[in-house]
């Protein structure tokens, strides 16, 4: 559905060229939810402007829904954009128009007759859960409701691709989850290809099938979300994964314990899929002459399965502790001895 081949974007500036996107190659499949994550300045915004045709690449190929955006005429680009819609961080609604009128606006521009515009708008209002708000104005809506209007408006012309530019970063956590659930539901019902631009790993974890990590204009790591959680390779990716699996309070707890404890070993266990459901601790206590202290743990649910992280301290004879570690690894659970956080 989306193919980027060796794409670069260079902006000219007084103090030298800015390499916003550098040699990016990506393939995004039809019907998947693909996340692009990076901190400010990573190149995410420049990349999404290439995907919707607002910018042309300095080099490389950008193909979306069968059209090479960097090669078509202005007329061809306008036609291609009808299949690419976008939702934004700050909603970008028309404040003088009602919910229904905001959703109808793209159809009005496209020359669709009024009766059809109203029918389509009411259909989308039901899809995004805004029944009863048809005649409300944006100023009368909550942040989550405004974003639902933005999503409905983006779907008005039946696009094949939906681009989401930090679409939940202005929302509180509970509202964020409700919007992500809505996007996932839309993906399931409509088979829409969704590309999420974000700096929050929670967003990636919750609904994305695959993820690309950007740093300094480059894609430094890419893969299935569950695999990236299980085995992040790059330092930047590890930082993002730790947002979800090892929040700051966990680090503080483990670091304090390491400073206070002179014997035994502190171990981080990583579980993926069915391994997260094993009664591992019970078996360790039953089968080995060791003391096991659970320090901190969390199971995160990704779209394609569970990922768990558990910190434990094992105390006992050195040989018996080593036997426990081998036992853990035999159970297909990753075990890493922690000496510093």
Coordinates of N, CA and C in Angstrom, one line a residue, residues 34 80 158 180 189 297:
X34 N 0.6 0.8 11.1 CA 2.1 0.9 11.2 C 2.4 2.2 12.0
X80 N -4.7 11.8 -6.2 CA -4.1 10.8 -5.3 C -4.5 11.1 -3.8
X158 N -13.9 8.1 1.9 CA -13.5 6.7 1.8 C -12.1 6.5 1.3
X180 N -7.6 5.3 20.5 CA -6.8 4.2 19.9 C -7.7 3.0 19.7
X189 N -12.9 -2.9 10.7 CA -14.2 -2.8 10.0 C -14.0 -2.4 8.5
X297 N 7.1 -5.9 38.6 CA 6.7 -6.6 37.4 C 5.6 -6.0 36.7

